[in-house]
Amino acid sequence: MTEINLQHLLAMIIYMAAVVGIGVYFARRANKNAESYFLGGRTLGPWVTAFSAEASDMSGYLLMGLPGLAYWTGLADAGWTCIGLAVGTYFNFLIVSRRLRRYSLAVEAFTVPDYFSNRFHEKKKVLMGISSLIIIVFFSVYAAQCLSTCGKLFSNLFGLSYGGMMAVAAVFVLLYTFLGGFLAESASDFMQAVVMITVLVLILIMSIGAAGGLSEAIATAKSFDGYFSLVQTSTPSAEGINVFGSAQPYGILAIISCLSWGLGYFGMPQILLRFMGIRSEKELGRSRRVAIIWVVISMAAAVMIGIVGRSIAGLDYLSNSAAENIFIDAATTFLPPVLAGFACAGVLAAAISSSDSYLLISASAVSKSIYGGIIKKDATEKQIMWCSRITLAVITIIAMAIAWNSNSTIFSITSFAWAGFGAAFGPLMLFSLFWKRTTRAGAVAGMLAGGAMVFIWKLAIKPLGGVFAVYELLPAFVFSAVVIVIVSLCTKKPDAAVEEEFERVKAGQV
């Protein structure tokens, strides 16, 4: 290991020690009871709510996946996806946050499965069980994305084994999540959000300088057919650096497909939990403004790092998977070793803080919703906590198996899990909050329809190409919404108690 590598490693150790310190600080409060562990006692402030929601959402996708996609295919794919995500962020905070915070108090829910089940006054916990299983399936995929980020980071930075480093990261995540719970991961996510936006902007500035200035970088991008366009997409070749074929049209269907990423926000448990955990719904307006500013700046910087990277000798990649290392390579190339180490530690901690969020929500789904809500309703707090920790270990192992192939791209892993949550939970979240006529049968049918359609469209319909090549989230989201409406209208309307509760929440009488 070289002296520069040692400086990188030292900076990363210092950074991660700070993350562990946060976990230790919050450990006593977090382990007081299940509500404190899983929702932090609803004590989040507006800045922590906004920053932790976005950091837990973006993680390695923002720092590695997005710059890699922009480098490989140009502006269109990454640009329209970012626009969709920014719009989705804004409307999720605007439409969902306040009503969900209020409703979760009214029905005494502090997990997403709790909310769905209690919202419809379930006696047989069918909704709770189905939503918990969906969380386990898709968060295993999400956690895999984070572990893949860690493996690629260490493999690239120190030349170490991808699989071995992914396993080390998994152990660290597991221990950290055991320690601090929701408060710890929210506080560390806040720190992460600050670091992520700082290093993204700093590395973009340094990259522009290395490219000879912004005008030079844009001129280079425009020299590749369709690369710097929102209505065309480039066709990179693996035959050589900066070798492209003729540009392909980027039509309205492709644009709609990318914009549909914004629909996913309505069903993301890690973000919805922040809405439930804020100390006052009056502070959600400030959270929305903070979140949208952070998202726009961070994503714009990430995309431009990839675009500008095409103009810099040495940042040369022959596959999309390899291009996802551009952030790390730019950091180690342009920043002093210690600062580069902190930037790379930011990637590591982003992945770890996000994966502990995913694991924590998965553990709550099993321990609180399935074990405590269905299997053993008289389970003690201690038994629920132990069930949670066992679940964490099992899901971590599953995530490692999913991420074991080092050639899989972070972007592709993320897109599938994002579609799963968006389609299974998103339509039901909106209907449950805003349509009194939604029935329990409609909720069950819509959740199953959305989740199943993601798999069906991805594996069986999308490969047909043409109009069917649209991102699976869009058709699955629409299908779920249609099913909820049809089944709800064809079944008996909700009980009077459910409707009265809906009206009280709507009127703010909680």
Short mmCIF file of C-alpha atoms in Angstrom, two decimals:
data_model
loop_
_atom_site.label_atom_id
_atom_site.label_comp_id
_atom_site.label_asym_id
_atom_site.label_seq_id
_atom_site.Cartn_x
_atom_site.Cartn_y
_atom_site.Cartn_z
CA MET A 1 0.00 0.00 0.00
CA THR A 2 1.45 3.37 -1.03
CA GLU A 3 1.75 6.45 1.18
CA ILE A 4 -1.12 8.06 -0.73
CA ASN A 5 -3.28 5.00 -0.11
CA LEU A 6 -2.44 5.20 3.59
CA GLN A 7 -3.58 8.82 3.68
CA HIS A 8 -6.82 7.81 1.94
CA LEU A 9 -7.32 5.04 4.47
CA LEU A 10 -6.57 7.28 7.47
CA ALA A 11 -9.12 9.86 6.34
CA MET A 12 -11.72 7.13 5.81
CA ILE A 13 -11.07 5.68 9.27
CA ILE A 14 -11.52 9.12 10.89
CA TYR A 15 -14.74 9.70 8.98
CA MET A 16 -16.20 6.30 9.80
CA ALA A 17 -15.22 6.74 13.44
CA ALA A 18 -17.44 9.84 13.46
CA VAL A 19 -20.30 7.77 12.02
CA VAL A 20 -19.81 5.12 14.72
CA GLY A 21 -19.69 7.87 17.34
CA ILE A 22 -23.15 8.98 16.25
CA GLY A 23 -24.41 5.44 16.71
CA VAL A 24 -22.92 5.21 20.21
CA TYR A 25 -24.40 8.58 21.16
CA PHE A 26 -27.92 7.53 20.19
CA ALA A 27 -27.69 3.90 21.34
CA ARG A 28 -29.31 4.37 24.77
CA ARG A 29 -32.22 6.43 23.41
CA ALA A 30 -32.69 4.11 20.44
CA ASN A 31 -32.88 0.91 22.46
CA LYS A 32 -35.35 2.24 25.04
CA ASN A 33 -38.28 0.65 23.19
CA ALA A 34 -39.38 -0.43 19.71
CA GLU A 35 -40.89 2.96 18.81
CA SER A 36 -37.66 4.75 19.70
CA TYR A 37 -35.62 2.21 17.75
CA PHE A 38 -37.76 2.22 14.60
CA LEU A 39 -39.05 5.85 14.51
CA GLY A 40 -36.90 7.82 16.96
CA GLY A 41 -39.88 8.88 19.06
CA ARG A 42 -41.03 11.32 16.33
CA THR A 43 -38.37 13.89 17.26
CA LEU A 44 -36.74 14.75 13.90
CA GLY A 45 -36.26 18.43 13.06
CA PRO A 46 -36.96 19.86 9.59
CA TRP A 47 -33.35 19.93 8.39
CA VAL A 48 -32.62 16.39 9.59
CA THR A 49 -35.89 15.21 8.02
CA ALA A 50 -35.01 16.73 4.64
CA PHE A 51 -31.33 15.81 4.53
CA SER A 52 -31.73 12.30 5.94
CA ALA A 53 -34.63 11.55 3.58
CA GLU A 54 -32.55 12.49 0.55
CA ALA A 55 -29.28 10.93 1.70
CA SER A 56 -30.94 7.61 2.56
CA ASP A 57 -32.63 7.71 -0.84
CA MET A 58 -29.66 8.66 -3.04
CA SER A 59 -26.52 7.04 -1.51
CA GLY A 60 -24.24 5.21 -3.96
CA TYR A 61 -26.70 5.80 -6.78
CA LEU A 62 -26.01 9.56 -6.65
CA LEU A 63 -22.24 9.40 -6.19
CA MET A 64 -21.46 6.49 -8.49
CA GLY A 65 -24.47 5.30 -10.48
CA LEU A 66 -25.61 8.65 -11.87
CA PRO A 67 -22.17 10.01 -12.91
CA GLY A 68 -21.43 6.64 -14.52
CA LEU A 69 -24.68 6.67 -16.50
CA ALA A 70 -24.07 10.25 -17.69
CA TYR A 71 -20.50 9.41 -18.72
CA TRP A 72 -21.60 6.34 -20.65
CA THR A 73 -24.71 7.49 -22.53
CA GLY A 74 -24.71 11.27 -22.29
CA LEU A 75 -27.20 13.81 -21.01
CA ALA A 76 -30.61 12.45 -22.03
CA ASP A 77 -31.02 9.36 -19.84
CA ALA A 78 -29.47 10.86 -16.73
CA GLY A 79 -30.96 14.33 -17.31
CA TRP A 80 -34.59 13.31 -17.70
CA THR A 81 -34.29 10.85 -14.81
CA CYS A 82 -33.03 13.65 -12.57
CA ILE A 83 -35.86 15.95 -13.65
CA GLY A 84 -38.36 13.22 -12.78
CA LEU A 85 -36.72 12.66 -9.39
CA ALA A 86 -36.69 16.38 -8.58
CA VAL A 87 -40.38 16.77 -9.45
CA GLY A 88 -41.21 13.62 -7.46
CA THR A 89 -39.31 14.92 -4.42
CA TYR A 90 -41.21 18.20 -4.47
CA PHE A 91 -44.68 16.70 -4.81
CA ASN A 92 -44.04 13.94 -2.31
CA PHE A 93 -43.20 16.53 0.34
CA LEU A 94 -46.05 18.78 -0.80
CA ILE A 95 -48.83 16.20 -1.10
CA VAL A 96 -48.00 13.19 1.07
CA SER A 97 -45.90 14.35 4.01
CA ARG A 98 -48.40 16.37 6.04
CA ARG A 99 -51.33 13.98 5.67
CA LEU A 100 -49.17 10.91 6.39
CA ARG A 101 -47.66 12.49 9.53
CA ARG A 102 -51.19 13.21 10.76
CA TYR A 103 -52.63 9.83 9.79
CA SER A 104 -49.76 7.84 11.32
CA LEU A 105 -50.50 9.55 14.65
CA ALA A 106 -54.22 8.89 14.36
CA VAL A 107 -53.77 5.15 13.75
CA GLU A 108 -50.72 4.81 16.04
CA ALA A 109 -48.39 3.54 13.32
CA PHE A 110 -44.64 3.87 13.21
CA THR A 111 -43.84 1.60 10.26
CA VAL A 112 -45.32 1.61 6.74
CA PRO A 113 -46.93 -1.85 7.18
CA ASP A 114 -48.40 -0.60 10.48
CA TYR A 115 -49.91 2.35 8.68
CA PHE A 116 -51.50 0.33 5.88
CA SER A 117 -52.92 -2.23 8.30
CA ASN A 118 -54.19 0.25 10.90
CA ARG A 119 -55.57 2.62 8.25
CA PHE A 120 -58.07 -0.06 7.19
CA HIS A 121 -58.66 -1.39 10.75
CA GLU A 122 -57.50 -4.88 9.88
CA LYS A 123 -58.36 -7.76 12.18
CA LYS A 124 -56.60 -10.33 10.04
CA LYS A 125 -53.27 -8.67 9.24
CA VAL A 126 -53.21 -9.43 5.51
CA LEU A 127 -52.08 -5.98 4.40
CA MET A 128 -49.44 -5.92 7.10
CA GLY A 129 -48.08 -9.29 6.00
CA ILE A 130 -48.03 -8.50 2.27
CA SER A 131 -46.43 -5.08 2.69
CA SER A 132 -43.82 -6.56 5.03
CA LEU A 133 -42.89 -9.22 2.48
CA ILE A 134 -42.63 -6.59 -0.27
CA ILE A 135 -40.30 -4.56 1.93
CA ILE A 136 -38.09 -7.58 2.57
CA VAL A 137 -37.84 -8.47 -1.14
CA PHE A 138 -37.09 -5.02 -2.53
CA PHE A 139 -34.98 -3.72 0.35
CA SER A 140 -32.77 -6.78 -0.01
CA VAL A 141 -32.14 -5.54 -3.56
CA TYR A 142 -31.58 -1.98 -2.32
CA ALA A 143 -29.13 -3.13 0.35
CA ALA A 144 -27.32 -5.10 -2.36
CA GLN A 145 -26.82 -1.86 -4.29
CA CYS A 146 -25.18 -0.28 -1.25
CA LEU A 147 -22.89 -3.24 -0.61
CA SER A 148 -21.94 -3.25 -4.30
CA THR A 149 -20.95 0.41 -3.94
CA CYS A 150 -18.67 -0.45 -1.01
CA GLY A 151 -17.09 -3.36 -2.87
CA LYS A 152 -16.37 -1.24 -5.96
CA LEU A 153 -14.96 1.58 -3.84
CA PHE A 154 -12.35 -0.54 -2.06
CA SER A 155 -11.57 -2.60 -5.13
CA ASN A 156 -10.87 0.55 -7.13
CA LEU A 157 -9.09 2.50 -4.40
CA PHE A 158 -6.85 -0.15 -2.86
CA GLY A 159 -6.88 -2.97 -5.43
CA LEU A 160 -8.52 -5.30 -2.93
CA SER A 161 -11.02 -8.09 -3.57
CA TYR A 162 -14.50 -6.87 -4.48
CA GLY A 163 -16.21 -9.73 -2.66
CA GLY A 164 -14.03 -9.51 0.44
CA MET A 165 -14.52 -5.78 0.83
CA MET A 166 -18.26 -6.12 0.29
CA ALA A 167 -18.34 -8.66 3.13
CA VAL A 168 -16.41 -6.30 5.44
CA ALA A 169 -18.86 -3.50 4.63
CA ALA A 170 -21.79 -5.82 5.35
CA VAL A 171 -20.42 -6.65 8.81
CA PHE A 172 -19.89 -2.97 9.59
CA VAL A 173 -23.42 -2.09 8.46
CA LEU A 174 -24.86 -4.88 10.57
CA LEU A 175 -23.04 -3.82 13.73
CA TYR A 176 -23.88 -0.15 13.22
CA THR A 177 -27.59 -0.86 12.68
CA PHE A 178 -27.67 -3.05 15.80
CA LEU A 179 -26.31 -0.11 17.74
CA GLY A 180 -28.25 3.03 17.02
CA GLY A 181 -31.54 2.45 15.20
CA PHE A 182 -33.54 5.18 13.44
CA LEU A 183 -32.11 8.18 15.31
CA ALA A 184 -28.53 7.17 14.59
CA GLU A 185 -29.09 6.55 10.92
CA SER A 186 -31.08 9.78 10.55
CA ALA A 187 -28.35 11.82 12.23
CA SER A 188 -25.59 10.15 10.21
CA ASP A 189 -27.64 10.64 7.04
CA PHE A 190 -27.82 14.35 7.84
CA MET A 191 -24.02 14.48 8.03
CA GLN A 192 -23.84 12.43 4.86
CA ALA A 193 -26.08 14.82 2.95
CA VAL A 194 -23.80 17.72 3.84
CA VAL A 195 -20.70 15.78 2.77
CA MET A 196 -22.29 14.49 -0.45
CA ILE A 197 -23.34 17.88 -1.79
CA THR A 198 -20.01 19.42 -0.77
CA VAL A 199 -17.79 16.83 -2.46
CA LEU A 200 -19.99 16.68 -5.57
CA VAL A 201 -19.72 20.42 -6.14
CA LEU A 202 -16.00 20.46 -5.28
CA ILE A 203 -15.13 17.59 -7.63
CA LEU A 204 -17.23 19.12 -10.41
CA ILE A 205 -15.29 22.39 -10.10
CA MET A 206 -11.96 20.54 -10.13
CA SER A 207 -13.06 18.41 -13.11
CA ILE A 208 -14.08 21.48 -15.11
CA GLY A 209 -10.64 22.97 -14.44
CA ALA A 210 -8.91 19.77 -15.57
CA ALA A 211 -11.02 19.73 -18.74
CA GLY A 212 -9.83 23.20 -19.69
CA GLY A 213 -12.93 25.05 -18.58
CA LEU A 214 -16.68 24.57 -18.90
CA SER A 215 -16.87 25.76 -22.53
CA GLU A 216 -14.16 23.30 -23.53
CA ALA A 217 -15.89 20.42 -21.72
CA ILE A 218 -19.23 21.24 -23.35
CA ALA A 219 -17.58 21.52 -26.77
CA THR A 220 -16.07 18.07 -26.31
CA ALA A 221 -19.43 16.65 -25.24
CA LYS A 222 -21.13 18.19 -28.28
CA SER A 223 -18.54 16.61 -30.58
CA PHE A 224 -20.01 13.18 -29.84
CA ASP A 225 -23.20 12.60 -31.79
CA GLY A 226 -26.21 13.01 -29.48
CA TYR A 227 -24.13 13.06 -26.29
CA PHE A 228 -25.07 16.55 -25.07
CA SER A 229 -28.73 16.45 -26.07
CA LEU A 230 -32.00 15.85 -24.26
CA VAL A 231 -33.74 14.59 -27.41
CA GLN A 232 -31.02 12.22 -28.66
CA THR A 233 -28.94 9.57 -26.96
CA SER A 234 -25.42 8.52 -27.87
CA THR A 235 -24.34 4.97 -28.67
CA PRO A 236 -20.97 4.32 -26.99
CA SER A 237 -18.68 1.61 -28.27
CA ALA A 238 -16.45 -0.71 -26.27
CA GLU A 239 -13.90 -0.64 -29.09
CA GLY A 240 -12.14 2.50 -27.83
CA ILE A 241 -12.31 5.55 -25.60
CA ASN A 242 -14.74 8.23 -26.84
CA VAL A 243 -15.81 6.10 -29.79
CA PHE A 244 -19.50 6.48 -30.66
CA GLY A 245 -21.85 5.38 -33.39
CA SER A 246 -24.69 7.48 -34.77
CA ALA A 247 -27.02 9.06 -32.22
CA GLN A 248 -30.45 7.55 -31.66
CA PRO A 249 -33.64 9.59 -31.20
CA TYR A 250 -34.73 10.03 -27.60
CA GLY A 251 -38.47 10.15 -28.11
CA ILE A 252 -41.42 11.11 -25.98
CA LEU A 253 -41.88 7.56 -24.70
CA ALA A 254 -38.30 7.45 -23.41
CA ILE A 255 -38.75 10.86 -21.78
CA ILE A 256 -41.98 9.78 -20.07
CA SER A 257 -40.23 6.60 -18.97
CA CYS A 258 -37.46 8.59 -17.26
CA LEU A 259 -39.84 11.14 -15.76
CA SER A 260 -41.82 8.29 -14.23
CA TRP A 261 -38.96 7.78 -11.76
CA GLY A 262 -40.62 10.58 -9.81
CA LEU A 263 -43.63 8.35 -9.12
CA GLY A 264 -41.43 6.11 -7.02
CA TYR A 265 -41.19 8.64 -4.22
CA PHE A 266 -44.79 8.08 -3.16
CA GLY A 267 -43.92 4.52 -2.14
CA MET A 268 -40.40 4.79 -0.67
CA PRO A 269 -40.53 3.55 2.95
CA GLN A 270 -37.23 5.20 3.94
CA ILE A 271 -38.63 8.61 2.94
CA LEU A 272 -42.17 8.04 4.21
CA LEU A 273 -40.75 7.17 7.62
CA ARG A 274 -39.11 10.60 7.81
CA PHE A 275 -42.52 12.18 7.29
CA MET A 276 -43.90 10.03 10.10
CA GLY A 277 -40.95 10.82 12.38
CA ILE A 278 -40.80 14.63 12.15
CA ARG A 279 -41.66 16.35 15.42
CA SER A 280 -44.29 18.67 13.89
CA GLU A 281 -46.15 18.72 10.60
CA LYS A 282 -45.77 22.52 10.59
CA GLU A 283 -42.05 22.04 9.89
CA LEU A 284 -42.61 20.02 6.71
CA GLY A 285 -42.79 23.15 4.52
CA ARG A 286 -39.23 24.07 5.46
CA SER A 287 -38.15 20.46 4.95
CA ARG A 288 -39.61 20.51 1.44
CA ARG A 289 -37.67 23.62 0.45
CA VAL A 290 -34.42 22.28 1.88
CA ALA A 291 -34.90 18.90 0.21
CA ILE A 292 -35.61 20.22 -3.28
CA ILE A 293 -32.64 22.60 -3.21
CA TRP A 294 -30.35 19.77 -2.10
CA VAL A 295 -31.70 17.39 -4.74
CA VAL A 296 -31.36 19.81 -7.66
CA ILE A 297 -27.81 20.89 -6.82
CA SER A 298 -26.56 17.39 -6.02
CA MET A 299 -28.03 15.66 -9.06
CA ALA A 300 -26.96 18.41 -11.45
CA ALA A 301 -23.39 18.16 -10.12
CA ALA A 302 -23.40 14.35 -10.37
CA VAL A 303 -24.56 14.38 -14.00
CA MET A 304 -22.06 17.05 -15.00
CA ILE A 305 -19.19 15.12 -13.40
CA GLY A 306 -19.99 12.30 -15.82
CA ILE A 307 -20.35 14.63 -18.82
CA VAL A 308 -17.17 16.59 -18.08
CA GLY A 309 -15.31 13.33 -17.45
CA ARG A 310 -15.35 12.61 -21.19
CA SER A 311 -12.97 15.55 -21.67
CA ILE A 312 -10.39 14.44 -19.11
CA ALA A 313 -7.53 12.15 -20.06
CA GLY A 314 -7.23 9.31 -17.57
CA LEU A 315 -10.94 9.09 -16.79
CA ASP A 316 -11.38 6.49 -19.52
CA TYR A 317 -13.83 3.59 -19.27
CA LEU A 318 -15.00 0.89 -21.67
CA SER A 319 -18.22 -0.15 -19.93
CA ASN A 320 -21.04 1.39 -17.94
CA SER A 321 -20.05 -0.66 -14.90
CA ALA A 322 -16.46 0.63 -15.07
CA ALA A 323 -17.68 4.21 -15.61
CA GLU A 324 -19.35 4.12 -12.19
CA ASN A 325 -15.85 4.59 -10.73
CA ILE A 326 -15.56 8.09 -12.21
CA PHE A 327 -16.39 9.90 -8.96
CA ILE A 328 -13.74 7.95 -7.04
CA ASP A 329 -11.13 8.39 -9.77
CA ALA A 330 -11.84 12.13 -10.05
CA ALA A 331 -11.55 12.52 -6.28
CA THR A 332 -8.20 10.72 -6.08
CA THR A 333 -6.90 12.54 -9.17
CA PHE A 334 -7.85 16.12 -8.35
CA LEU A 335 -7.96 16.35 -4.54
CA PRO A 336 -5.10 16.13 -2.02
CA PRO A 337 -4.88 12.57 -0.60
CA VAL A 338 -6.51 13.39 2.74
CA LEU A 339 -9.42 15.27 1.13
CA ALA A 340 -9.77 12.50 -1.45
CA GLY A 341 -9.95 10.04 1.42
CA PHE A 342 -12.77 12.02 3.01
CA ALA A 343 -14.58 12.18 -0.35
CA CYS A 344 -14.28 8.42 -0.77
CA ALA A 345 -15.32 7.97 2.85
CA GLY A 346 -18.38 9.94 1.84
CA VAL A 347 -19.18 7.28 -0.76
CA LEU A 348 -18.61 4.55 1.81
CA ALA A 349 -20.66 6.20 4.52
CA ALA A 350 -23.43 7.10 2.06
CA ALA A 351 -23.74 3.46 1.10
CA ILE A 352 -23.55 2.29 4.71
CA SER A 353 -26.00 4.86 6.07
CA SER A 354 -28.47 4.04 3.31
CA SER A 355 -28.12 0.28 3.69
CA ASP A 356 -28.65 0.50 7.45
CA SER A 357 -31.85 2.44 6.72
CA TYR A 358 -33.02 -0.30 4.34
CA LEU A 359 -32.06 -3.05 6.77
CA LEU A 360 -33.73 -1.30 9.68
CA ILE A 361 -37.02 -0.93 7.81
CA SER A 362 -36.84 -4.57 6.69
CA ALA A 363 -36.17 -5.67 10.26
CA SER A 364 -39.13 -3.64 11.51
CA ALA A 365 -41.33 -5.28 8.87
CA VAL A 366 -40.43 -8.75 10.14
CA SER A 367 -40.11 -8.17 13.89
CA LYS A 368 -42.81 -5.58 14.51
CA SER A 369 -45.29 -6.32 11.74
CA ILE A 370 -45.02 -10.06 11.07
CA TYR A 371 -43.67 -11.44 14.37
CA GLY A 372 -45.24 -8.97 16.78
CA GLY A 373 -48.33 -8.19 14.71
CA ILE A 374 -49.27 -11.61 13.33
CA ILE A 375 -47.31 -14.55 14.77
CA LYS A 376 -46.90 -13.57 18.43
CA LYS A 377 -49.15 -10.65 19.26
CA ASP A 378 -48.13 -10.73 22.95
CA ALA A 379 -44.42 -10.50 22.12
CA THR A 380 -42.40 -8.42 24.58
CA GLU A 381 -40.26 -5.46 23.51
CA LYS A 382 -37.16 -7.57 24.17
CA GLN A 383 -38.40 -10.40 21.93
CA ILE A 384 -39.22 -7.96 19.12
CA MET A 385 -35.75 -6.43 19.35
CA TRP A 386 -34.08 -9.85 19.17
CA CYS A 387 -36.23 -10.83 16.20
CA SER A 388 -35.17 -7.58 14.55
CA ARG A 389 -31.48 -8.34 14.97
CA ILE A 390 -31.80 -11.88 13.60
CA THR A 391 -33.69 -10.48 10.61
CA LEU A 392 -30.94 -7.93 10.01
CA ALA A 393 -28.34 -10.69 9.76
CA VAL A 394 -30.40 -12.82 7.37
CA ILE A 395 -31.25 -9.94 5.01
CA THR A 396 -27.62 -8.80 4.96
CA ILE A 397 -26.56 -12.24 3.76
CA ILE A 398 -29.25 -12.18 1.04
CA ALA A 399 -28.11 -8.71 -0.07
CA MET A 400 -24.51 -9.94 -0.33
CA ALA A 401 -25.62 -12.79 -2.59
CA ILE A 402 -27.51 -10.39 -4.87
CA ALA A 403 -24.54 -8.01 -5.13
CA TRP A 404 -21.88 -10.68 -5.63
CA ASN A 405 -21.55 -10.05 -9.38
CA SER A 406 -19.15 -7.10 -9.64
CA ASN A 407 -20.18 -6.42 -13.26
CA SER A 408 -23.76 -5.46 -12.36
CA THR A 409 -24.37 -1.70 -12.43
CA ILE A 410 -25.54 0.23 -9.39
CA PHE A 411 -28.04 2.09 -11.58
CA SER A 412 -29.76 -1.10 -12.81
CA ILE A 413 -30.01 -2.59 -9.31
CA THR A 414 -31.50 0.64 -7.98
CA SER A 415 -34.00 1.04 -10.80
CA PHE A 416 -35.63 -2.34 -10.18
CA ALA A 417 -36.05 -1.87 -6.41
CA TRP A 418 -37.28 1.70 -6.97
CA ALA A 419 -39.95 0.43 -9.35
CA GLY A 420 -41.00 -2.27 -6.90
CA PHE A 421 -41.70 0.11 -4.04
CA GLY A 422 -43.13 2.80 -6.26
CA ALA A 423 -45.70 0.49 -7.84
CA ALA A 424 -46.59 -1.63 -4.81
CA PHE A 425 -46.87 1.18 -2.24
CA GLY A 426 -47.14 4.46 -4.17
CA PRO A 427 -50.70 4.25 -5.56
CA LEU A 428 -52.05 2.78 -2.32
CA MET A 429 -50.35 5.48 -0.25
CA LEU A 430 -52.04 8.20 -2.33
CA PHE A 431 -55.46 6.55 -2.35
CA SER A 432 -55.35 5.68 1.35
CA LEU A 433 -54.53 9.27 2.24
CA PHE A 434 -56.93 11.05 -0.10
CA TRP A 435 -59.80 8.74 -1.18
CA LYS A 436 -62.22 7.79 1.57
CA ARG A 437 -63.86 5.11 -0.58
CA THR A 438 -60.69 2.99 -0.76
CA THR A 439 -61.45 -0.42 0.72
CA ARG A 440 -59.24 -3.01 2.33
CA ALA A 441 -59.89 -5.39 -0.57
CA GLY A 442 -58.89 -2.68 -3.02
CA ALA A 443 -55.74 -2.01 -1.02
CA VAL A 444 -54.70 -5.67 -1.01
CA ALA A 445 -55.46 -6.11 -4.70
CA GLY A 446 -53.68 -2.91 -5.72
CA MET A 447 -50.56 -3.68 -3.71
CA LEU A 448 -50.29 -7.18 -5.15
CA ALA A 449 -51.05 -5.97 -8.68
CA GLY A 450 -48.38 -3.26 -8.58
CA GLY A 451 -45.66 -5.47 -7.14
CA ALA A 452 -46.40 -8.35 -9.51
CA MET A 453 -46.57 -6.11 -12.58
CA VAL A 454 -43.04 -4.85 -11.93
CA PHE A 455 -41.73 -8.40 -12.34
CA ILE A 456 -44.03 -9.23 -15.26
CA TRP A 457 -43.20 -6.07 -17.20
CA LYS A 458 -39.47 -6.24 -16.47
CA LEU A 459 -39.02 -9.92 -17.34
CA ALA A 460 -41.71 -10.70 -19.93
CA ILE A 461 -43.05 -7.54 -21.58
CA LYS A 462 -40.17 -5.04 -21.64
CA PRO A 463 -37.90 -7.38 -23.67
CA LEU A 464 -40.43 -7.11 -26.55
CA GLY A 465 -39.07 -3.60 -27.16
CA GLY A 466 -40.80 -0.75 -28.96
CA VAL A 467 -43.57 0.87 -26.92
CA PHE A 468 -43.13 -1.89 -24.32
CA ALA A 469 -39.58 -0.78 -23.48
CA VAL A 470 -40.92 1.85 -21.04
CA TYR A 471 -39.58 1.76 -17.47
CA GLU A 472 -41.58 -0.85 -15.57
CA LEU A 473 -42.57 1.57 -12.80
CA LEU A 474 -44.96 3.52 -15.06
CA PRO A 475 -47.23 0.68 -16.27
CA ALA A 476 -47.10 -1.04 -12.89
CA PHE A 477 -48.06 2.19 -11.07
CA VAL A 478 -50.99 2.82 -13.42
CA PHE A 479 -52.13 -0.81 -13.23
CA SER A 480 -52.07 -0.74 -9.42
CA ALA A 481 -54.10 2.49 -9.33
CA VAL A 482 -56.72 1.10 -11.72
CA VAL A 483 -57.02 -2.11 -9.69
CA ILE A 484 -57.46 -0.16 -6.44
CA VAL A 485 -60.30 1.91 -7.94
CA ILE A 486 -62.11 -1.00 -9.60
CA VAL A 487 -61.91 -3.39 -6.63
CA SER A 488 -62.84 -0.65 -4.14
CA LEU A 489 -65.93 0.31 -6.14
CA CYS A 490 -66.93 -3.36 -6.51
CA THR A 491 -66.68 -4.12 -2.80
CA LYS A 492 -68.54 -2.92 0.27
CA LYS A 493 -67.63 0.61 1.32
CA PRO A 494 -65.46 1.01 4.46
CA ASP A 495 -67.01 0.84 7.92
CA ALA A 496 -68.33 4.04 9.45
CA ALA A 497 -65.45 4.10 11.96
CA VAL A 498 -62.89 4.05 9.14
CA GLU A 499 -64.67 6.84 7.27
CA GLU A 500 -65.03 8.97 10.41
CA GLU A 501 -61.35 8.58 11.13
CA PHE A 502 -60.53 9.64 7.57
CA GLU A 503 -62.62 12.81 7.98
CA ARG A 504 -60.96 13.66 11.32
CA VAL A 505 -57.50 13.33 9.76
CA LYS A 506 -58.57 15.37 6.74
CA ALA A 507 -59.80 18.13 9.06
CA GLY A 508 -56.60 18.01 11.14
CA GLN A 509 -58.41 16.80 14.27
CA VAL A 510 -55.63 14.52 15.53
#
